[in-house]
PDB file of C-alpha atoms and ligand atoms in Angstrom:
ATOM      1  CA  MET A  23     -33.374  -6.403   1.578  1.00  0.00           C
ATOM      2  CA  ASN A  24     -33.832  -3.209   0.156  1.00  0.00           C
ATOM      3  CA  GLU A  25     -30.918  -1.612  -0.926  1.00  0.00           C
ATOM      4  CA  ASP A  26     -31.825   1.241  -2.847  1.00  0.00           C
ATOM      5  CA  LEU A  27     -30.457   4.022  -0.974  1.00  0.00           C
ATOM      6  CA  GLN A  28     -26.908   4.530   0.243  1.00  0.00           C
ATOM      7  CA  LEU A  29     -24.915   7.382   2.008  1.00  0.00           C
ATOM      8  CA  GLY A  30     -22.990   8.134  -0.952  1.00  0.00           C
ATOM      9  CA  TYR A  31     -21.147  11.149  -0.431  1.00  0.00           C
ATOM     10  CA  LEU A  32     -20.532  14.124   1.996  1.00  0.00           C
ATOM     11  CA  VAL A  33     -19.314  17.954   1.648  1.00  0.00           C
ATOM     12  CA  ILE A  34     -17.393  19.070   4.709  1.00  0.00           C
ATOM     13  CA  ASP A  35     -17.262  23.021   5.134  1.00  0.00           C
ATOM     14  CA  ALA A  36     -13.804  23.612   6.117  1.00  0.00           C
ATOM     15  CA  THR A  37     -11.572  26.745   7.190  1.00  0.00           C
ATOM     16  CA  ASP A  38      -8.071  24.784   6.831  1.00  0.00           C
ATOM     17  CA  LEU A  39      -7.990  22.831   3.544  1.00  0.00           C
ATOM     18  CA  ASP A  40      -4.703  21.961   3.853  1.00  0.00           C
ATOM     19  CA  ALA A  41      -4.771  20.438   7.204  1.00  0.00           C
ATOM     20  CA  TRP A  42      -7.842  18.453   5.523  1.00  0.00           C
ATOM     21  CA  ASP A  43      -5.921  17.231   3.078  1.00  0.00           C
ATOM     22  CA  GLN A  44      -3.399  16.144   4.982  1.00  0.00           C
ATOM     23  CA  PHE A  45      -5.616  14.042   7.206  1.00  0.00           C
ATOM     24  CA  LEU A  46      -7.684  12.693   4.517  1.00  0.00           C
ATOM     25  CA  THR A  47      -4.961  11.174   2.670  1.00  0.00           C
ATOM     26  CA  ARG A  48      -2.561  10.329   4.949  1.00  0.00           C
ATOM     27  CA  THR A  49      -4.251   9.842   8.003  1.00  0.00           C
ATOM     28  CA  ILE A  50      -7.297   7.910   6.655  1.00  0.00           C
ATOM     29  CA  GLY A  51      -5.889   6.783   3.233  1.00  0.00           C
ATOM     30  CA  PHE A  52      -8.153   8.326   0.904  1.00  0.00           C
ATOM     31  CA  MET A  53      -6.901   9.209  -3.235  1.00  0.00           C
ATOM     32  CA  PRO A  54      -6.912  13.273  -3.771  1.00  0.00           C
ATOM     33  CA  GLY A  55      -9.507  13.841  -6.632  1.00  0.00           C
ATOM     34  CA  GLU A  56     -10.512  17.011  -8.588  1.00  0.00           C
ATOM     35  CA  THR A  57     -10.148  20.635  -7.343  1.00  0.00           C
ATOM     36  CA  SER A  58     -13.547  22.843  -8.323  1.00  0.00           C
ATOM     37  CA  VAL A  59     -13.058  25.875  -9.714  1.00  0.00           C
ATOM     38  CA  ASP A  60     -14.278  27.533  -5.988  1.00  0.00           C
ATOM     39  CA  GLY A  61     -11.230  25.931  -4.308  1.00  0.00           C
ATOM     40  CA  THR A  62     -13.273  22.785  -3.182  1.00  0.00           C
ATOM     41  CA  ARG A  63     -11.281  19.542  -3.182  1.00  0.00           C
ATOM     42  CA  SER A  64     -12.571  15.833  -3.703  1.00  0.00           C
ATOM     43  CA  TYR A  65     -11.142  12.393  -2.824  1.00  0.00           C
ATOM     44  CA  ARG A  66     -11.867   9.199  -3.321  1.00  0.00           C
ATOM     45  CA  MET A  67     -12.015   6.114  -1.327  1.00  0.00           C
ATOM     46  CA  ASP A  68     -13.367   3.502  -4.207  1.00  0.00           C
ATOM     47  CA  SER A  69     -14.181   4.260  -7.789  1.00  0.00           C
ATOM     48  CA  TRP A  70     -16.358   6.784  -7.361  1.00  0.00           C
ATOM     49  CA  TYR A  71     -14.743  10.452  -8.045  1.00  0.00           C
ATOM     50  CA  LYS A  72     -16.051  12.373  -5.318  1.00  0.00           C
ATOM     51  CA  ARG A  73     -16.978  10.365  -1.856  1.00  0.00           C
ATOM     52  CA  PHE A  74     -15.785  13.089   0.019  1.00  0.00           C
ATOM     53  CA  GLN A  75     -15.396  16.869  -0.814  1.00  0.00           C
ATOM     54  CA  VAL A  76     -13.822  19.925   1.239  1.00  0.00           C
ATOM     55  CA  ARG A  77     -15.490  23.114   0.264  1.00  0.00           C
ATOM     56  CA  PRO A  78     -14.000  26.204   1.580  1.00  0.00           C
ATOM     57  CA  GLY A  79     -15.780  27.952   4.013  1.00  0.00           C
ATOM     58  CA  ASP A  80     -15.649  30.073   7.338  1.00  0.00           C
ATOM     59  CA  VAL A  81     -17.483  27.256   9.751  1.00  0.00           C
ATOM     60  CA  ASP A  82     -16.187  23.587  10.325  1.00  0.00           C
ATOM     61  CA  ASP A  83     -19.097  21.327   9.780  1.00  0.00           C
ATOM     62  CA  ILE A  84     -20.916  19.047   7.631  1.00  0.00           C
ATOM     63  CA  GLY A  85     -21.633  21.336   4.630  1.00  0.00           C
ATOM     64  CA  VAL A  86     -24.167  18.681   2.477  1.00  0.00           C
ATOM     65  CA  VAL A  87     -25.495  14.569   2.848  1.00  0.00           C
ATOM     66  CA  GLY A  88     -25.386  13.094  -0.115  1.00  0.00           C
ATOM     67  CA  LEU A  89     -27.909  10.276  -0.478  1.00  0.00           C
ATOM     68  CA  VAL A  90     -27.835   8.066  -3.752  1.00  0.00           C
ATOM     69  CA  ALA A  91     -30.355   6.473  -5.379  1.00  0.00           C
ATOM     70  CA  ARG A  92     -29.562   2.887  -6.672  1.00  0.00           C
ATOM     71  CA  THR A  93     -31.723   3.825 -10.006  1.00  0.00           C
ATOM     72  CA  PRO A  94     -33.779   6.892 -11.901  1.00  0.00           C
ATOM     73  CA  GLU A  95     -36.991   4.808 -10.584  1.00  0.00           C
ATOM     74  CA  VAL A  96     -36.108   4.859  -6.993  1.00  0.00           C
ATOM     75  CA  PHE A  97     -34.671   9.000  -7.422  1.00  0.00           C
ATOM     76  CA  ASP A  98     -38.597   9.770  -8.703  1.00  0.00           C
ATOM     77  CA  SER A  99     -39.952   7.942  -5.978  1.00  0.00           C
ATOM     78  CA  LEU A 100     -38.637   9.704  -3.326  1.00  0.00           C
ATOM     79  CA  VAL A 101     -38.727  13.105  -4.683  1.00  0.00           C
ATOM     80  CA  ARG A 102     -42.651  12.180  -5.248  1.00  0.00           C
ATOM     81  CA  ARG A 103     -42.358  11.338  -1.529  1.00  0.00           C
ATOM     82  CA  LEU A 104     -40.626  14.213  -0.383  1.00  0.00           C
ATOM     83  CA  GLU A 105     -43.129  16.716  -2.281  1.00  0.00           C
ATOM     84  CA  ASP A 106     -46.087  14.687  -0.823  1.00  0.00           C
ATOM     85  CA  ALA A 107     -44.599  15.559   2.513  1.00  0.00           C
ATOM     86  CA  GLY A 108     -44.162  19.172   1.764  1.00  0.00           C
ATOM     87  CA  VAL A 109     -40.752  19.534   1.853  1.00  0.00           C
ATOM     88  CA  GLU A 110     -39.113  22.521  -0.347  1.00  0.00           C
ATOM     89  CA  LEU A 111     -36.817  21.011  -3.054  1.00  0.00           C
ATOM     90  CA  ALA A 112     -34.514  22.360  -4.993  1.00  0.00           C
ATOM     91  CA  ALA A 113     -33.503  21.235  -8.335  1.00  0.00           C
ATOM     92  CA  GLY A 114     -29.938  20.778  -8.981  1.00  0.00           C
ATOM     93  CA  THR A 115     -28.587  22.823 -11.473  1.00  0.00           C
ATOM     94  CA  LYS A 116     -26.040  21.020 -14.550  1.00  0.00           C
ATOM     95  CA  GLU A 117     -23.689  22.849 -12.643  1.00  0.00           C
ATOM     96  CA  LEU A 118     -24.082  21.466  -9.699  1.00  0.00           C
ATOM     97  CA  CYS A 119     -24.546  17.957 -10.821  1.00  0.00           C
ATOM     98  CA  THR A 120     -21.573  18.390 -12.659  1.00  0.00           C
ATOM     99  CA  GLU A 121     -19.496  19.266  -9.631  1.00  0.00           C
ATOM    100  CA  ARG A 122     -21.003  16.452  -7.426  1.00  0.00           C
ATOM    101  CA  ARG A 123     -20.386  13.947 -10.512  1.00  0.00           C
ATOM    102  CA  VAL A 124     -24.000  12.734 -10.488  1.00  0.00           C
ATOM    103  CA  ALA A 125     -26.613  12.809 -13.133  1.00  0.00           C
ATOM    104  CA  GLN A 126     -29.294  14.338 -11.370  1.00  0.00           C
ATOM    105  CA  LEU A 127     -30.090  15.757  -7.909  1.00  0.00           C
ATOM    106  CA  VAL A 128     -32.232  17.684  -5.333  1.00  0.00           C
ATOM    107  CA  SER A 129     -31.701  19.253  -2.300  1.00  0.00           C
ATOM    108  CA  PHE A 130     -33.626  20.236   0.800  1.00  0.00           C
ATOM    109  CA  VAL A 131     -32.430  20.620   4.542  1.00  0.00           C
ATOM    110  CA  ALA A 132     -33.739  17.965   6.924  1.00  0.00           C
ATOM    111  CA  PRO A 133     -34.761  18.371  10.353  1.00  0.00           C
ATOM    112  CA  GLY A 134     -31.294  19.777  12.529  1.00  0.00           C
ATOM    113  CA  ASP A 135     -30.998  22.169   9.295  1.00  0.00           C
ATOM    114  CA  VAL A 136     -28.777  19.236   7.635  1.00  0.00           C
ATOM    115  CA  HIS A 137     -28.740  20.099   4.224  1.00  0.00           C
ATOM    116  CA  VAL A 138     -29.011  16.946   1.947  1.00  0.00           C
ATOM    117  CA  GLU A 139     -28.566  15.737  -1.455  1.00  0.00           C
ATOM    118  CA  LEU A 140     -30.735  13.398  -3.128  1.00  0.00           C
ATOM    119  CA  ALA A 141     -28.851  12.195  -6.158  1.00  0.00           C
ATOM    120  CA  SER A 142     -28.884   9.046  -8.640  1.00  0.00           C
ATOM    121  CA  SER A 143     -26.399   7.785 -11.208  1.00  0.00           C
ATOM    122  CA  PRO A 144     -22.347   8.604 -10.369  1.00  0.00           C
ATOM    123  CA  ILE A 145     -20.030   8.734 -12.226  1.00  0.00           C
ATOM    124  CA  HIS A 146     -16.995   6.476 -11.787  1.00  0.00           C
ATOM    125  CA  SER A 147     -13.523   7.007 -12.537  1.00  0.00           C
ATOM    126  CA  LYS A 148     -11.649   4.317 -14.856  1.00  0.00           C
ATOM    127  CA  GLN A 149      -8.681   4.767 -12.629  1.00  0.00           C
ATOM    128  CA  PRO A 150      -8.461   2.325 -10.109  1.00  0.00           C
ATOM    129  CA  PHE A 151      -8.385   2.986  -6.623  1.00  0.00           C
ATOM    130  CA  ILE A 152      -5.287   2.334  -4.541  1.00  0.00           C
ATOM    131  CA  SER A 153      -5.115   4.203  -1.308  1.00  0.00           C
ATOM    132  CA  PRO A 154      -1.570   5.430  -0.420  1.00  0.00           C
ATOM    133  CA  VAL A 155      -2.009   3.835   3.011  1.00  0.00           C
ATOM    134  CA  VAL A 156      -5.130   1.386   3.640  1.00  0.00           C
ATOM    135  CA  ALA A 157      -4.221  -1.620   1.117  1.00  0.00           C
ATOM    136  CA  GLY A 158      -6.979  -3.482   1.268  1.00  0.00           C
ATOM    137  CA  GLY A 159      -9.195  -0.478   0.532  1.00  0.00           C
ATOM    138  CA  PHE A 160     -12.773   0.441   2.370  1.00  0.00           C
ATOM    139  CA  LEU A 161     -15.925  -1.589   2.472  1.00  0.00           C
ATOM    140  CA  THR A 162     -18.512   0.555   0.076  1.00  0.00           C
ATOM    141  CA  GLY A 163     -20.759  -0.328  -2.711  1.00  0.00           C
ATOM    142  CA  LEU A 164     -24.380  -0.488  -1.995  1.00  0.00           C
ATOM    143  CA  GLN A 165     -23.502  -0.206   1.443  1.00  0.00           C
ATOM    144  CA  GLY A 166     -22.495   3.785   0.629  1.00  0.00           C
ATOM    145  CA  LEU A 167     -19.017   5.442   2.078  1.00  0.00           C
ATOM    146  CA  GLY A 168     -19.806   4.243   5.692  1.00  0.00           C
ATOM    147  CA  HIS A 169     -22.231   6.440   8.111  1.00  0.00           C
ATOM    148  CA  ALA A 170     -22.586  10.073   9.566  1.00  0.00           C
ATOM    149  CA  VAL A 171     -23.916  11.233  12.676  1.00  0.00           C
ATOM    150  CA  PHE A 172     -25.696  13.954  13.637  1.00  0.00           C
ATOM    151  CA  MET A 173     -26.691  16.038  16.935  1.00  0.00           C
ATOM    152  CA  VAL A 174     -30.295  17.130  16.990  1.00  0.00           C
ATOM    153  CA  ASP A 175     -32.494  19.194  18.967  1.00  0.00           C
ATOM    154  CA  ASP A 176     -35.564  17.267  18.229  1.00  0.00           C
ATOM    155  CA  LEU A 177     -35.220  13.813  18.326  1.00  0.00           C
ATOM    156  CA  ASP A 178     -38.402  12.683  17.602  1.00  0.00           C
ATOM    157  CA  GLU A 179     -39.032  15.302  15.009  1.00  0.00           C
ATOM    158  CA  ALA A 180     -35.706  14.426  13.016  1.00  0.00           C
ATOM    159  CA  ARG A 181     -36.416  10.390  13.540  1.00  0.00           C
ATOM    160  CA  ARG A 182     -40.031  11.076  12.061  1.00  0.00           C
ATOM    161  CA  PHE A 183     -38.429  12.728   8.799  1.00  0.00           C
ATOM    162  CA  TRP A 184     -35.752   9.696   8.272  1.00  0.00           C
ATOM    163  CA  LEU A 185     -38.104   7.031   9.023  1.00  0.00           C
ATOM    164  CA  ASP A 186     -41.270   8.141   7.313  1.00  0.00           C
ATOM    165  CA  THR A 187     -40.501  10.826   4.418  1.00  0.00           C
ATOM    166  CA  LEU A 188     -37.299   9.758   3.299  1.00  0.00           C
ATOM    167  CA  GLN A 189     -37.856   5.474   3.960  1.00  0.00           C
ATOM    168  CA  PHE A 190     -35.129   4.760   6.243  1.00  0.00           C
ATOM    169  CA  SER A 191     -35.678   1.635   8.813  1.00  0.00           C
ATOM    170  CA  LEU A 192     -34.810   1.847  12.550  1.00  0.00           C
ATOM    171  CA  SER A 193     -31.850  -0.542  13.325  1.00  0.00           C
ATOM    172  CA  ASP A 194     -32.007   0.096  16.969  1.00  0.00           C
ATOM    173  CA  GLY A 195     -31.870   2.894  19.625  1.00  0.00           C
ATOM    174  CA  SER A 196     -29.861   4.052  22.722  1.00  0.00           C
ATOM    175  CA  ALA A 197     -30.258   6.011  26.011  1.00  0.00           C
ATOM    176  CA  GLU A 198     -27.361   5.971  27.969  1.00  0.00           C
ATOM    177  CA  GLU A 199     -27.382   8.117  31.278  1.00  0.00           C
ATOM    178  CA  THR A 200     -24.676  10.581  31.238  1.00  0.00           C
ATOM    179  CA  PRO A 201     -23.209  12.868  33.984  1.00  0.00           C
ATOM    180  CA  ASN A 202     -25.300  15.832  32.371  1.00  0.00           C
ATOM    181  CA  GLY A 203     -28.573  14.038  32.009  1.00  0.00           C
ATOM    182  CA  GLU A 204     -29.997  10.950  29.706  1.00  0.00           C
ATOM    183  CA  SER A 205     -28.098  11.011  25.835  1.00  0.00           C
ATOM    184  CA  ARG A 206     -30.592   9.212  23.392  1.00  0.00           C
ATOM    185  CA  ALA A 207     -29.895   7.975  19.834  1.00  0.00           C
ATOM    186  CA  VAL A 208     -31.449   6.106  17.010  1.00  0.00           C
ATOM    187  CA  PHE A 209     -29.637   4.136  14.328  1.00  0.00           C
ATOM    188  CA  LEU A 210     -30.963   3.960  10.948  1.00  0.00           C
ATOM    189  CA  HIS A 211     -30.265   2.119   8.082  1.00  0.00           C
ATOM    190  CA  SER A 212     -31.283   1.938   3.967  1.00  0.00           C
ATOM    191  CA  ASN A 213     -29.443  -1.010   2.817  1.00  0.00           C
ATOM    192  CA  ARG A 214     -27.265  -3.438   4.247  1.00  0.00           C
ATOM    193  CA  ARG A 215     -24.965  -1.565   6.236  1.00  0.00           C
ATOM    194  CA  HIS A 216     -26.157  -1.162  10.146  1.00  0.00           C
ATOM    195  CA  HIS A 217     -26.920   2.561   9.877  1.00  0.00           C
ATOM    196  CA  SER A 218     -25.756   4.925   7.402  1.00  0.00           C
ATOM    197  CA  ILE A 219     -27.630   7.907   9.438  1.00  0.00           C
ATOM    198  CA  ALA A 220     -27.526   8.140  13.212  1.00  0.00           C
ATOM    199  CA  LEU A 221     -29.596  11.122  15.094  1.00  0.00           C
ATOM    200  CA  VAL A 222     -28.241  11.950  18.957  1.00  0.00           C
ATOM    201  CA  GLN A 223     -30.395  14.183  21.227  1.00  0.00           C
ATOM    202  CA  ARG A 224     -27.666  14.881  24.279  1.00  0.00           C
ATOM    203  CA  PRO A 225     -28.573  17.554  27.366  1.00  0.00           C
ATOM    204  CA  GLU A 226     -25.100  19.401  26.558  1.00  0.00           C
ATOM    205  CA  ARG A 227     -26.193  20.676  23.201  1.00  0.00           C
ATOM    206  CA  SER A 228     -25.168  23.766  24.471  1.00  0.00           C
ATOM    207  CA  THR A 229     -21.581  22.949  24.594  1.00  0.00           C
ATOM    208  CA  TYR A 230     -21.673  21.421  21.598  1.00  0.00           C
ATOM    209  CA  PRO A 231     -22.940  23.854  18.523  1.00  0.00           C
ATOM    210  CA  LYS A 232     -21.656  21.203  15.263  1.00  0.00           C
ATOM    211  CA  LYS A 233     -24.493  19.482  13.431  1.00  0.00           C
ATOM    212  CA  MET A 234     -21.904  16.679  13.118  1.00  0.00           C
ATOM    213  CA  LEU A 235     -21.010  14.563  15.688  1.00  0.00           C
ATOM    214  CA  HIS A 236     -19.070  11.952  13.646  1.00  0.00           C
ATOM    215  CA  PHE A 237     -18.287  10.303  10.054  1.00  0.00           C
ATOM    216  CA  MET A 238     -17.321   6.645   9.804  1.00  0.00           C
ATOM    217  CA  VAL A 239     -15.294   4.427   7.336  1.00  0.00           C
ATOM    218  CA  GLN A 240     -14.927   1.125   7.745  1.00  0.00           C
ATOM    219  CA  ALA A 241     -12.196  -0.990   6.360  1.00  0.00           C
ATOM    220  CA  ASN A 242     -11.874  -4.217   4.579  1.00  0.00           C
ATOM    221  CA  GLU A 243      -9.356  -5.547   7.170  1.00  0.00           C
ATOM    222  CA  MET A 244      -8.974  -5.572  10.768  1.00  0.00           C
ATOM    223  CA  ASP A 245      -5.496  -5.131  10.724  1.00  0.00           C
ATOM    224  CA  ALA A 246      -6.100  -1.807   8.827  1.00  0.00           C
ATOM    225  CA  VAL A 247      -7.991  -0.345  12.136  1.00  0.00           C
ATOM    226  CA  GLY A 248      -4.519  -1.000  14.151  1.00  0.00           C
ATOM    227  CA  LEU A 249      -2.715   0.449  11.612  1.00  0.00           C
ATOM    228  CA  ALA A 250      -5.305   3.826  11.068  1.00  0.00           C
ATOM    229  CA  TYR A 251      -5.168   4.161  15.218  1.00  0.00           C
ATOM    230  CA  ASP A 252      -1.064   3.963  14.858  1.00  0.00           C
ATOM    231  CA  ARG A 253      -1.413   6.943  12.073  1.00  0.00           C
ATOM    232  CA  ALA A 254      -3.996   8.978  14.354  1.00  0.00           C
ATOM    233  CA  LEU A 255      -1.484   8.578  17.374  1.00  0.00           C
ATOM    234  CA  ASP A 256       1.732   9.455  15.038  1.00  0.00           C
ATOM    235  CA  ALA A 257      -0.776  12.578  14.228  1.00  0.00           C
ATOM    236  CA  ARG A 258      -1.081  13.440  17.694  1.00  0.00           C
ATOM    237  CA  LEU A 259      -4.771  13.669  17.114  1.00  0.00           C
ATOM    238  CA  ARG A 260      -7.406  13.995  19.700  1.00  0.00           C
ATOM    239  CA  ILE A 261      -8.749  10.319  20.648  1.00  0.00           C
ATOM    240  CA  PRO A 262     -11.644  10.933  22.454  1.00  0.00           C
ATOM    241  CA  ARG A 263     -12.515   6.732  22.229  1.00  0.00           C
ATOM    242  CA  SER A 264      -9.940   4.455  22.193  1.00  0.00           C
ATOM    243  CA  LEU A 265      -9.798   0.854  20.470  1.00  0.00           C
ATOM    244  CA  GLY A 266     -13.230  -0.732  21.647  1.00  0.00           C
ATOM    245  CA  ARG A 267     -16.582  -2.393  20.064  1.00  0.00           C
ATOM    246  CA  HIS A 268     -19.988  -1.027  20.012  1.00  0.00           C
ATOM    247  CA  PRO A 269     -22.500  -3.700  21.070  1.00  0.00           C
ATOM    248  CA  ASN A 270     -25.354  -3.200  18.547  1.00  0.00           C
ATOM    249  CA  ASP A 271     -23.868  -2.899  14.917  1.00  0.00           C
ATOM    250  CA  ARG A 272     -20.383  -4.815  16.554  1.00  0.00           C
ATOM    251  CA  MET A 273     -17.751  -2.432  15.027  1.00  0.00           C
ATOM    252  CA  PHE A 274     -14.463  -2.625  16.149  1.00  0.00           C
ATOM    253  CA  SER A 275     -13.098   0.951  15.992  1.00  0.00           C
ATOM    254  CA  PHE A 276     -11.302   4.013  17.292  1.00  0.00           C
ATOM    255  CA  TYR A 277     -12.505   7.814  17.175  1.00  0.00           C
ATOM    256  CA  ALA A 278     -10.012  10.596  16.452  1.00  0.00           C
ATOM    257  CA  THR A 279     -10.740  14.493  16.011  1.00  0.00           C
ATOM    258  CA  THR A 280     -11.318  15.545  12.492  1.00  0.00           C
ATOM    259  CA  PRO A 281      -9.282  19.312  11.627  1.00  0.00           C
ATOM    260  CA  GLY A 282     -13.139  20.236  11.432  1.00  0.00           C
ATOM    261  CA  GLY A 283     -13.252  19.734  15.602  1.00  0.00           C
ATOM    262  CA  PHE A 284     -15.556  16.946  15.125  1.00  0.00           C
ATOM    263  CA  ASP A 285     -15.087  13.337  15.119  1.00  0.00           C
ATOM    264  CA  TYR A 286     -13.898  10.384  12.898  1.00  0.00           C
ATOM    265  CA  GLU A 287     -14.749   6.587  13.437  1.00  0.00           C
ATOM    266  CA  PHE A 288     -12.467   4.063  11.591  1.00  0.00           C
ATOM    267  CA  GLY A 289     -13.653   0.649  11.906  1.00  0.00           C
ATOM    268  CA  TRP A 290     -14.198  -3.077  10.798  1.00  0.00           C
ATOM    269  CA  GLY A 291     -16.020  -6.029  11.209  1.00  0.00           C
ATOM    270  CA  ALA A 292     -19.930  -4.799  11.706  1.00  0.00           C
ATOM    271  CA  VAL A 293     -22.640  -6.893  11.137  1.00  0.00           C
ATOM    272  CA  GLU A 294     -24.776  -6.485   8.043  1.00  0.00           C
ATOM    273  CA  ILE A 295     -28.749  -6.273   8.281  1.00  0.00           C
ATOM    274  CA  GLY A 296     -30.361  -9.004   7.098  1.00  0.00           C
ATOM    275  CA  PRO A 297     -34.444  -9.755   6.229  1.00  0.00           C
ATOM    276  CA  ASP A 298     -34.337 -11.368  10.179  1.00  0.00           C
ATOM    277  CA  TRP A 299     -33.107  -8.084  12.118  1.00  0.00           C
ATOM    278  CA  GLU A 300     -34.514  -7.792  15.154  1.00  0.00           C
ATOM    279  CA  VAL A 301     -34.779  -3.892  16.377  1.00  0.00           C
ATOM    280  CA  GLY A 302     -33.134  -4.034  19.777  1.00  0.00           C
ATOM    281  CA  GLN A 303     -32.496  -0.985  22.543  1.00  0.00           C
ATOM    282  CA  TYR A 304     -29.084  -0.555  24.237  1.00  0.00           C
ATOM    283  CA  ASP A 305     -28.448   1.644  27.326  1.00  0.00           C
ATOM    284  CA  HIS A 306     -24.724   1.429  26.822  1.00  0.00           C
ATOM    285  CA  ILE A 307     -22.737   2.169  23.190  1.00  0.00           C
ATOM    286  CA  SER A 308     -19.447   0.250  23.948  1.00  0.00           C
ATOM    287  CA  ALA A 309     -19.178  -3.301  24.676  1.00  0.00           C
ATOM    288  CA  TRP A 310     -15.370  -2.591  25.555  1.00  0.00           C
ATOM    289  CA  GLY A 311     -12.901  -0.070  25.281  1.00  0.00           C
ATOM    290  CA  HIS A 312     -14.015   3.252  23.891  1.00  0.00           C
ATOM    291  CA  ARG A 313     -12.234   4.786  26.476  1.00  0.00           C
ATOM    292  CA  SER A 314     -11.617   8.662  26.268  1.00  0.00           C
ATOM    293  CA  LEU A 315      -7.966   9.736  26.378  1.00  0.00           C
ATOM    294  CA  VAL A 316      -8.888  13.199  25.935  1.00  0.00           C
TER     295      VAL A 316
HETATM  296 FE1  LIG B  13     -20.285   5.787  14.465  1.00  0.00          FE
END
């Protein structure tokens, strides 16, 4: 199993940093970290300094998707692939690398106007990670922080870019009839995590202007999902999907809405990709549950 690349960090653009601070620390369970000179706040979910960063802005959406290569050699080979594909790359300045706490990075724009940074060699904190509320912690390591799901206008173009240029692999796909028409999704992996990135094309695009649909974090213990669900209820968050199980990654999870207006998924128990993985196709995205309480 190739585990050369992971969804390493996310930078979220936010209009209300205090709301995000409460949400990420008390409702999700991250540790607060450094605050940068521009006001960007960082949060830890393991030994990395900055798995999540919340950047002051005038929109609420994904700012940057951080893909982190396992070694500098993998980083170099992916940079060459991007150059060969004619992707416009901007070299990360020393200041930006320091800000992200990585040794090197390049940035580019993926289909759907998704801003991506490819980096390597993240710096680890010597302070142990201790979540204020998730005692068993989060599943990260080579599987990365979790997954991120983006709404795109052209699923085929976006899928080609992530598969052919960034060398992700297809885990499975789904096509589901909704009252507004067909919703299609592809789920992509770059390590043992079932999907680090998913791309979705829906007919109601015009009513959902954001790029990010949701991000997912995975707890190490099942009870952590129930406890996180209680915290989401206590915080009176909007719950678009109650507790349930996905048929493809087998994730036991719920979805609630972040202060940014997009959702987060809090899960446990997903299957992992192995050498005998078979690509599936689904006509539903939940085996049970995930009912809308909105
Ligand atoms: Fe998800």
